JSON list of C-alpha atoms in Angstrom, two decimals:
[
{"chain": "A", "resi": 61, "resn": "MET", "atom": "CA", "xyz": [7.88, 24.68, 12.48]},
{"chain": "A", "resi": 62, "resn": "SER", "atom": "CA", "xyz": [10.36, 22.79, 10.79]},
{"chain": "A", "resi": 63, "resn": "TYR", "atom": "CA", "xyz": [10.40, 18.11, 11.21]},
{"chain": "A", "resi": 64, "resn": "PHE", "atom": "CA", "xyz": [11.73, 15.77, 9.06]},
{"chain": "A", "resi": 65, "resn": "ASN", "atom": "CA", "xyz": [10.20, 13.88, 6.41]},
{"chain": "A", "resi": 66, "resn": "VAL", "atom": "CA", "xyz": [11.93, 10.17, 6.23]},
{"chain": "A", "resi": 67, "resn": "ARG", "atom": "CA", "xyz": [10.94, 8.52, 2.47]},
{"chain": "A", "resi": 68, "resn": "VAL", "atom": "CA", "xyz": [12.36, 5.24, 1.38]},
{"chain": "A", "resi": 69, "resn": "TYR", "atom": "CA", "xyz": [13.00, 4.75, -2.46]},
{"chain": "A", "resi": 70, "resn": "GLY", "atom": "CA", "xyz": [13.73, 1.02, -4.13]},
{"chain": "A", "resi": 71, "resn": "LEU", "atom": "CA", "xyz": [16.58, 0.85, -6.82]},
{"chain": "A", "resi": 72, "resn": "LEU", "atom": "CA", "xyz": [14.98, -2.49, -8.91]},
{"chain": "A", "resi": 73, "resn": "ILE", "atom": "CA", "xyz": [17.24, -2.85, -12.23]},
{"chain": "A", "resi": 74, "resn": "ASN", "atom": "CA", "xyz": [16.74, -5.19, -14.45]},
{"chain": "A", "resi": 75, "resn": "ALA", "atom": "CA", "xyz": [18.27, -7.70, -16.78]},
{"chain": "A", "resi": 76, "resn": "ASN", "atom": "CA", "xyz": [19.25, -5.62, -19.60]},
{"chain": "A", "resi": 77, "resn": "GLN", "atom": "CA", "xyz": [21.28, -3.11, -17.25]},
{"chain": "A", "resi": 78, "resn": "GLN", "atom": "CA", "xyz": [18.07, -0.72, -16.94]},
{"chain": "A", "resi": 79, "resn": "ILE", "atom": "CA", "xyz": [16.47, 1.07, -13.88]},
{"chain": "A", "resi": 80, "resn": "LEU", "atom": "CA", "xyz": [12.65, 1.90, -13.32]},
{"chain": "A", "resi": 81, "resn": "ILE", "atom": "CA", "xyz": [11.69, 5.68, -12.87]},
{"chain": "A", "resi": 82, "resn": "SER", "atom": "CA", "xyz": [9.15, 6.90, -11.72]},
{"chain": "A", "resi": 83, "resn": "ASP", "atom": "CA", "xyz": [7.71, 10.11, -13.84]},
{"chain": "A", "resi": 84, "resn": "GLU", "atom": "CA", "xyz": [4.78, 11.78, -12.42]},
{"chain": "A", "resi": 85, "resn": "GLU", "atom": "CA", "xyz": [2.83, 14.81, -11.74]},
{"chain": "A", "resi": 86, "resn": "GLU", "atom": "CA", "xyz": [1.19, 16.65, -8.89]},
{"chain": "A", "resi": 87, "resn": "TYR", "atom": "CA", "xyz": [-0.88, 19.39, -9.19]},
{"chain": "A", "resi": 88, "resn": "GLY", "atom": "CA", "xyz": [0.84, 20.70, -12.27]},
{"chain": "A", "resi": 89, "resn": "PHE", "atom": "CA", "xyz": [4.96, 19.91, -10.64]},
{"chain": "A", "resi": 90, "resn": "ARG", "atom": "CA", "xyz": [6.69, 17.47, -12.99]},
{"chain": "A", "resi": 91, "resn": "PHE", "atom": "CA", "xyz": [9.72, 15.49, -11.51]},
{"chain": "A", "resi": 92, "resn": "SER", "atom": "CA", "xyz": [11.40, 12.45, -12.53]},
{"chain": "A", "resi": 93, "resn": "LYS", "atom": "CA", "xyz": [12.74, 9.83, -9.33]},
{"chain": "A", "resi": 94, "resn": "PHE", "atom": "CA", "xyz": [12.56, 6.36, -8.76]},
{"chain": "A", "resi": 95, "resn": "PRO", "atom": "CA", "xyz": [9.79, 4.46, -6.82]},
{"chain": "A", "resi": 96, "resn": "GLY", "atom": "CA", "xyz": [8.70, 4.47, -3.14]},
{"chain": "A", "resi": 97, "resn": "GLY", "atom": "CA", "xyz": [7.60, 7.35, -1.06]},
{"chain": "A", "resi": 98, "resn": "GLY", "atom": "CA", "xyz": [7.11, 8.87, 2.45]},
{"chain": "A", "resi": 99, "resn": "LEU", "atom": "CA", "xyz": [7.00, 6.84, 5.62]},
{"chain": "A", "resi": 100, "resn": "GLU", "atom": "CA", "xyz": [4.45, 6.67, 7.38]},
{"chain": "A", "resi": 101, "resn": "ILE", "atom": "CA", "xyz": [4.11, 6.22, 11.35]},
{"chain": "A", "resi": 102, "resn": "GLY", "atom": "CA", "xyz": [4.40, 3.54, 13.16]},
{"chain": "A", "resi": 103, "resn": "GLU", "atom": "CA", "xyz": [6.51, 1.82, 9.32]},
{"chain": "A", "resi": 104, "resn": "GLY", "atom": "CA", "xyz": [9.63, -0.04, 9.32]},
{"chain": "A", "resi": 105, "resn": "LEU", "atom": "CA", "xyz": [11.92, 1.02, 6.18]},
{"chain": "A", "resi": 106, "resn": "THR", "atom": "CA", "xyz": [11.83, -2.07, 4.43]},
{"chain": "A", "resi": 107, "resn": "ASP", "atom": "CA", "xyz": [7.69, -2.44, 5.30]},
{"chain": "A", "resi": 108, "resn": "GLY", "atom": "CA", "xyz": [7.07, 1.22, 3.98]},
{"chain": "A", "resi": 109, "resn": "LEU", "atom": "CA", "xyz": [9.16, 0.52, 0.41]},
{"chain": "A", "resi": 110, "resn": "LYS", "atom": "CA", "xyz": [6.99, -2.73, 0.20]},
{"chain": "A", "resi": 111, "resn": "ARG", "atom": "CA", "xyz": [3.86, -1.05, 0.58]},
{"chain": "A", "resi": 112, "resn": "GLU", "atom": "CA", "xyz": [4.59, 2.36, -1.51]},
{"chain": "A", "resi": 113, "resn": "PHE", "atom": "CA", "xyz": [5.86, -0.50, -4.52]},
{"chain": "A", "resi": 114, "resn": "MET", "atom": "CA", "xyz": [2.31, -1.80, -4.11]},
{"chain": "A", "resi": 115, "resn": "GLU", "atom": "CA", "xyz": [0.24, 1.31, -4.34]},
{"chain": "A", "resi": 116, "resn": "GLU", "atom": "CA", "xyz": [3.06, 2.62, -6.62]},
{"chain": "A", "resi": 117, "resn": "CYS", "atom": "CA", "xyz": [3.76, -0.24, -9.54]},
{"chain": "A", "resi": 118, "resn": "ASN", "atom": "CA", "xyz": [0.65, -2.98, -7.69]},
{"chain": "A", "resi": 119, "resn": "ALA", "atom": "CA", "xyz": [3.68, -5.31, -7.34]},
{"chain": "A", "resi": 120, "resn": "GLU", "atom": "CA", "xyz": [5.53, -7.39, -4.57]},
{"chain": "A", "resi": 121, "resn": "ILE", "atom": "CA", "xyz": [9.02, -7.07, -3.95]},
{"chain": "A", "resi": 122, "resn": "GLU", "atom": "CA", "xyz": [11.93, -8.40, -1.88]},
{"chain": "A", "resi": 123, "resn": "VAL", "atom": "CA", "xyz": [14.81, -5.64, -0.54]},
{"chain": "A", "resi": 124, "resn": "LEU", "atom": "CA", "xyz": [18.00, -6.66, -1.31]},
{"chain": "A", "resi": 125, "resn": "SER", "atom": "CA", "xyz": [20.15, -4.07, 0.13]},
{"chain": "A", "resi": 126, "resn": "HIS", "atom": "CA", "xyz": [20.77, -0.43, 1.41]},
{"chain": "A", "resi": 127, "resn": "PHE", "atom": "CA", "xyz": [22.14, 1.47, -1.45]},
{"chain": "A", "resi": 128, "resn": "TYR", "atom": "CA", "xyz": [22.20, 4.61, -0.04]},
{"chain": "A", "resi": 129, "resn": "THR", "atom": "CA", "xyz": [21.02, 7.27, 2.54]},
{"chain": "A", "resi": 130, "resn": "THR", "atom": "CA", "xyz": [20.98, 11.32, 2.30]},
{"chain": "A", "resi": 131, "resn": "ASP", "atom": "CA", "xyz": [24.12, 12.76, 3.69]},
{"chain": "A", "resi": 132, "resn": "PHE", "atom": "CA", "xyz": [23.60, 16.19, 3.46]},
{"chain": "A", "resi": 133, "resn": "TYR", "atom": "CA", "xyz": [21.09, 18.38, 4.34]},
{"chain": "A", "resi": 134, "resn": "GLU", "atom": "CA", "xyz": [17.47, 18.68, 1.09]},
{"chain": "A", "resi": 135, "resn": "LYS", "atom": "CA", "xyz": [14.93, 20.64, 1.83]},
{"chain": "A", "resi": 136, "resn": "SER", "atom": "CA", "xyz": [11.84, 19.37, 0.66]},
{"chain": "A", "resi": 137, "resn": "SER", "atom": "CA", "xyz": [10.22, 20.30, -2.73]},
{"chain": "A", "resi": 138, "resn": "PHE", "atom": "CA", "xyz": [6.58, 20.60, -1.68]},
{"chain": "A", "resi": 139, "resn": "ASN", "atom": "CA", "xyz": [6.99, 22.10, 1.79]},
{"chain": "A", "resi": 140, "resn": "ASP", "atom": "CA", "xyz": [9.64, 23.19, 5.16]},
{"chain": "A", "resi": 141, "resn": "SER", "atom": "CA", "xyz": [10.30, 19.26, 6.00]},
{"chain": "A", "resi": 142, "resn": "GLN", "atom": "CA", "xyz": [14.13, 18.48, 6.09]},
{"chain": "A", "resi": 143, "resn": "VAL", "atom": "CA", "xyz": [14.46, 15.21, 3.56]},
{"chain": "A", "resi": 144, "resn": "ILE", "atom": "CA", "xyz": [15.90, 12.30, 4.89]},
{"chain": "A", "resi": 145, "resn": "SER", "atom": "CA", "xyz": [16.08, 9.50, 1.75]},
{"chain": "A", "resi": 146, "resn": "VAL", "atom": "CA", "xyz": [16.73, 5.85, 1.66]},
{"chain": "A", "resi": 147, "resn": "TYR", "atom": "CA", "xyz": [17.35, 3.92, -0.85]},
{"chain": "A", "resi": 148, "resn": "TYR", "atom": "CA", "xyz": [17.44, 0.23, -1.13]},
{"chain": "A", "resi": 149, "resn": "LEU", "atom": "CA", "xyz": [18.16, -2.40, -4.05]},
{"chain": "A", "resi": 150, "resn": "VAL", "atom": "CA", "xyz": [15.38, -4.66, -4.94]},
{"chain": "A", "resi": 151, "resn": "LYS", "atom": "CA", "xyz": [14.05, -6.98, -6.78]},
{"chain": "A", "resi": 152, "resn": "GLU", "atom": "CA", "xyz": [10.32, -8.16, -8.56]},
{"chain": "A", "resi": 153, "resn": "LYS", "atom": "CA", "xyz": [8.64, -11.51, -6.77]},
{"chain": "A", "resi": 154, "resn": "ALA", "atom": "CA", "xyz": [6.88, -11.62, -10.38]},
{"chain": "A", "resi": 155, "resn": "PRO", "atom": "CA", "xyz": [7.29, -9.15, -13.27]},
{"chain": "A", "resi": 156, "resn": "LEU", "atom": "CA", "xyz": [6.10, -5.91, -13.01]},
{"chain": "A", "resi": 157, "resn": "GLN", "atom": "CA", "xyz": [2.66, -5.53, -15.16]},
{"chain": "A", "resi": 158, "resn": "LEU", "atom": "CA", "xyz": [2.77, -1.90, -15.68]},
{"chain": "A", "resi": 159, "resn": "ALA", "atom": "CA", "xyz": [2.51, -0.03, -19.15]},
{"chain": "A", "resi": 160, "resn": "PHE", "atom": "CA", "xyz": [5.91, 0.98, -19.12]},
{"chain": "A", "resi": 161, "resn": "LYS", "atom": "CA", "xyz": [6.86, 4.18, -21.62]},
{"chain": "A", "resi": 162, "resn": "THR", "atom": "CA", "xyz": [9.81, 5.47, -23.30]},
{"chain": "A", "resi": 163, "resn": "GLN", "atom": "CA", "xyz": [9.38, 9.03, -23.02]},
{"chain": "A", "resi": 164, "resn": "ILE", "atom": "CA", "xyz": [9.85, 11.06, -20.00]},
{"chain": "A", "resi": 165, "resn": "TYR", "atom": "CA", "xyz": [6.19, 12.50, -19.10]},
{"chain": "A", "resi": 166, "resn": "ASP", "atom": "CA", "xyz": [3.64, 10.22, -20.89]},
{"chain": "A", "resi": 167, "resn": "PHE", "atom": "CA", "xyz": [1.10, 9.84, -19.66]},
{"chain": "A", "resi": 168, "resn": "ASP", "atom": "CA", "xyz": [-1.98, 7.78, -19.81]},
{"chain": "A", "resi": 169, "resn": "ALA", "atom": "CA", "xyz": [-4.93, 10.06, -17.59]},
{"chain": "A", "resi": 170, "resn": "GLU", "atom": "CA", "xyz": [-5.55, 13.35, -17.03]},
{"chain": "A", "resi": 171, "resn": "GLY", "atom": "CA", "xyz": [-5.89, 14.45, -13.48]},
{"chain": "A", "resi": 172, "resn": "GLU", "atom": "CA", "xyz": [-3.86, 16.32, -10.93]},
{"chain": "A", "resi": 173, "resn": "ILE", "atom": "CA", "xyz": [-2.02, 13.54, -10.03]},
{"chain": "A", "resi": 174, "resn": "LEU", "atom": "CA", "xyz": [-0.53, 11.26, -12.88]},
{"chain": "A", "resi": 175, "resn": "GLN", "atom": "CA", "xyz": [2.19, 8.36, -12.79]},
{"chain": "A", "resi": 176, "resn": "ALA", "atom": "CA", "xyz": [4.14, 6.95, -15.71]},
{"chain": "A", "resi": 177, "resn": "PHE", "atom": "CA", "xyz": [6.83, 4.34, -15.75]},
{"chain": "A", "resi": 178, "resn": "ARG", "atom": "CA", "xyz": [9.99, 4.00, -17.85]},
{"chain": "A", "resi": 179, "resn": "TRP", "atom": "CA", "xyz": [12.99, 1.62, -17.80]},
{"chain": "A", "resi": 180, "resn": "VAL", "atom": "CA", "xyz": [16.44, 3.87, -18.32]},
{"chain": "A", "resi": 181, "resn": "SER", "atom": "CA", "xyz": [19.76, 2.18, -19.67]},
{"chain": "A", "resi": 182, "resn": "ILE", "atom": "CA", "xyz": [22.02, 2.91, -16.31]},
{"chain": "A", "resi": 183, "resn": "SER", "atom": "CA", "xyz": [24.91, 3.88, -19.00]},
{"chain": "A", "resi": 184, "resn": "GLU", "atom": "CA", "xyz": [22.62, 5.87, -20.64]},
{"chain": "A", "resi": 185, "resn": "LEU", "atom": "CA", "xyz": [21.01, 7.56, -17.52]},
{"chain": "A", "resi": 186, "resn": "ASP", "atom": "CA", "xyz": [20.91, 10.92, -17.32]},
{"chain": "A", "resi": 187, "resn": "VAL", "atom": "CA", "xyz": [21.86, 12.25, -13.74]},
{"chain": "A", "resi": 188, "resn": "ASN", "atom": "CA", "xyz": [19.53, 16.12, -15.18]},
{"chain": "A", "resi": 189, "resn": "ALA", "atom": "CA", "xyz": [16.94, 14.27, -15.77]},
{"chain": "A", "resi": 190, "resn": "ILE", "atom": "CA", "xyz": [16.40, 13.20, -12.53]},
{"chain": "A", "resi": 191, "resn": "THR", "atom": "CA", "xyz": [14.44, 15.87, -10.31]},
{"chain": "A", "resi": 192, "resn": "PHE", "atom": "CA", "xyz": [15.16, 16.00, -6.50]},
{"chain": "A", "resi": 193, "resn": "LYS", "atom": "CA", "xyz": [19.49, 16.29, -5.07]},
{"chain": "A", "resi": 194, "resn": "THR", "atom": "CA", "xyz": [19.83, 13.38, -3.78]},
{"chain": "A", "resi": 195, "resn": "ASP", "atom": "CA", "xyz": [17.70, 10.73, -6.17]},
{"chain": "A", "resi": 196, "resn": "LYS", "atom": "CA", "xyz": [20.75, 12.41, -8.80]},
{"chain": "A", "resi": 197, "resn": "THR", "atom": "CA", "xyz": [23.36, 11.20, -6.18]},
{"chain": "A", "resi": 198, "resn": "VAL", "atom": "CA", "xyz": [22.04, 8.04, -6.18]},
{"chain": "A", "resi": 199, "resn": "ALA", "atom": "CA", "xyz": [21.69, 8.20, -10.09]},
{"chain": "A", "resi": 200, "resn": "GLU", "atom": "CA", "xyz": [25.79, 9.20, -9.85]},
{"chain": "A", "resi": 201, "resn": "LEU", "atom": "CA", "xyz": [26.56, 6.64, -7.49]},
{"chain": "A", "resi": 202, "resn": "LEU", "atom": "CA", "xyz": [24.61, 3.90, -9.57]},
{"chain": "A", "resi": 203, "resn": "LYS", "atom": "CA", "xyz": [26.52, 4.97, -13.18]},
{"chain": "A", "resi": 204, "resn": "LYS", "atom": "CA", "xyz": [29.93, 4.85, -11.20]},
{"chain": "A", "resi": 205, "resn": "ALA", "atom": "CA", "xyz": [29.11, 0.86, -9.62]},
{"chain": "A", "resi": 206, "resn": "LEU", "atom": "CA", "xyz": [28.45, -0.45, -13.14]},
{"chain": "A", "resi": 207, "resn": "LYS", "atom": "CA", "xyz": [31.37, 0.86, -15.12]}
]
């Protein structure tokens, strides 16, 4: 059975033109992406994004504007669904209280589900270090927008 998997992500850029990247590991599969995740039934896009930032970053955000929506086919890396991702520019309502890392996959704990956050300069953002196809597209668009 095929179905759609709607996901929503926040592009949080700081004053130094760095973007927040989430490095994650789930059951041995490592990936780097923008903060966010799957929409829940009955939830709007911006409400889902605010929930995801609370869950992942323990942070309230303000959604500023739409940036990009998937305009090509992408199969999920985790199941048989078609992924549709929506990206918004966001800003934090208060400074993030996270232990920021400088190296990819620098997790503080062990277990089956891990997450760490890094600030990466948009001008130095390596598109190949981003895992998923739609996130790579967004990274390229960000780099072009800030030239």
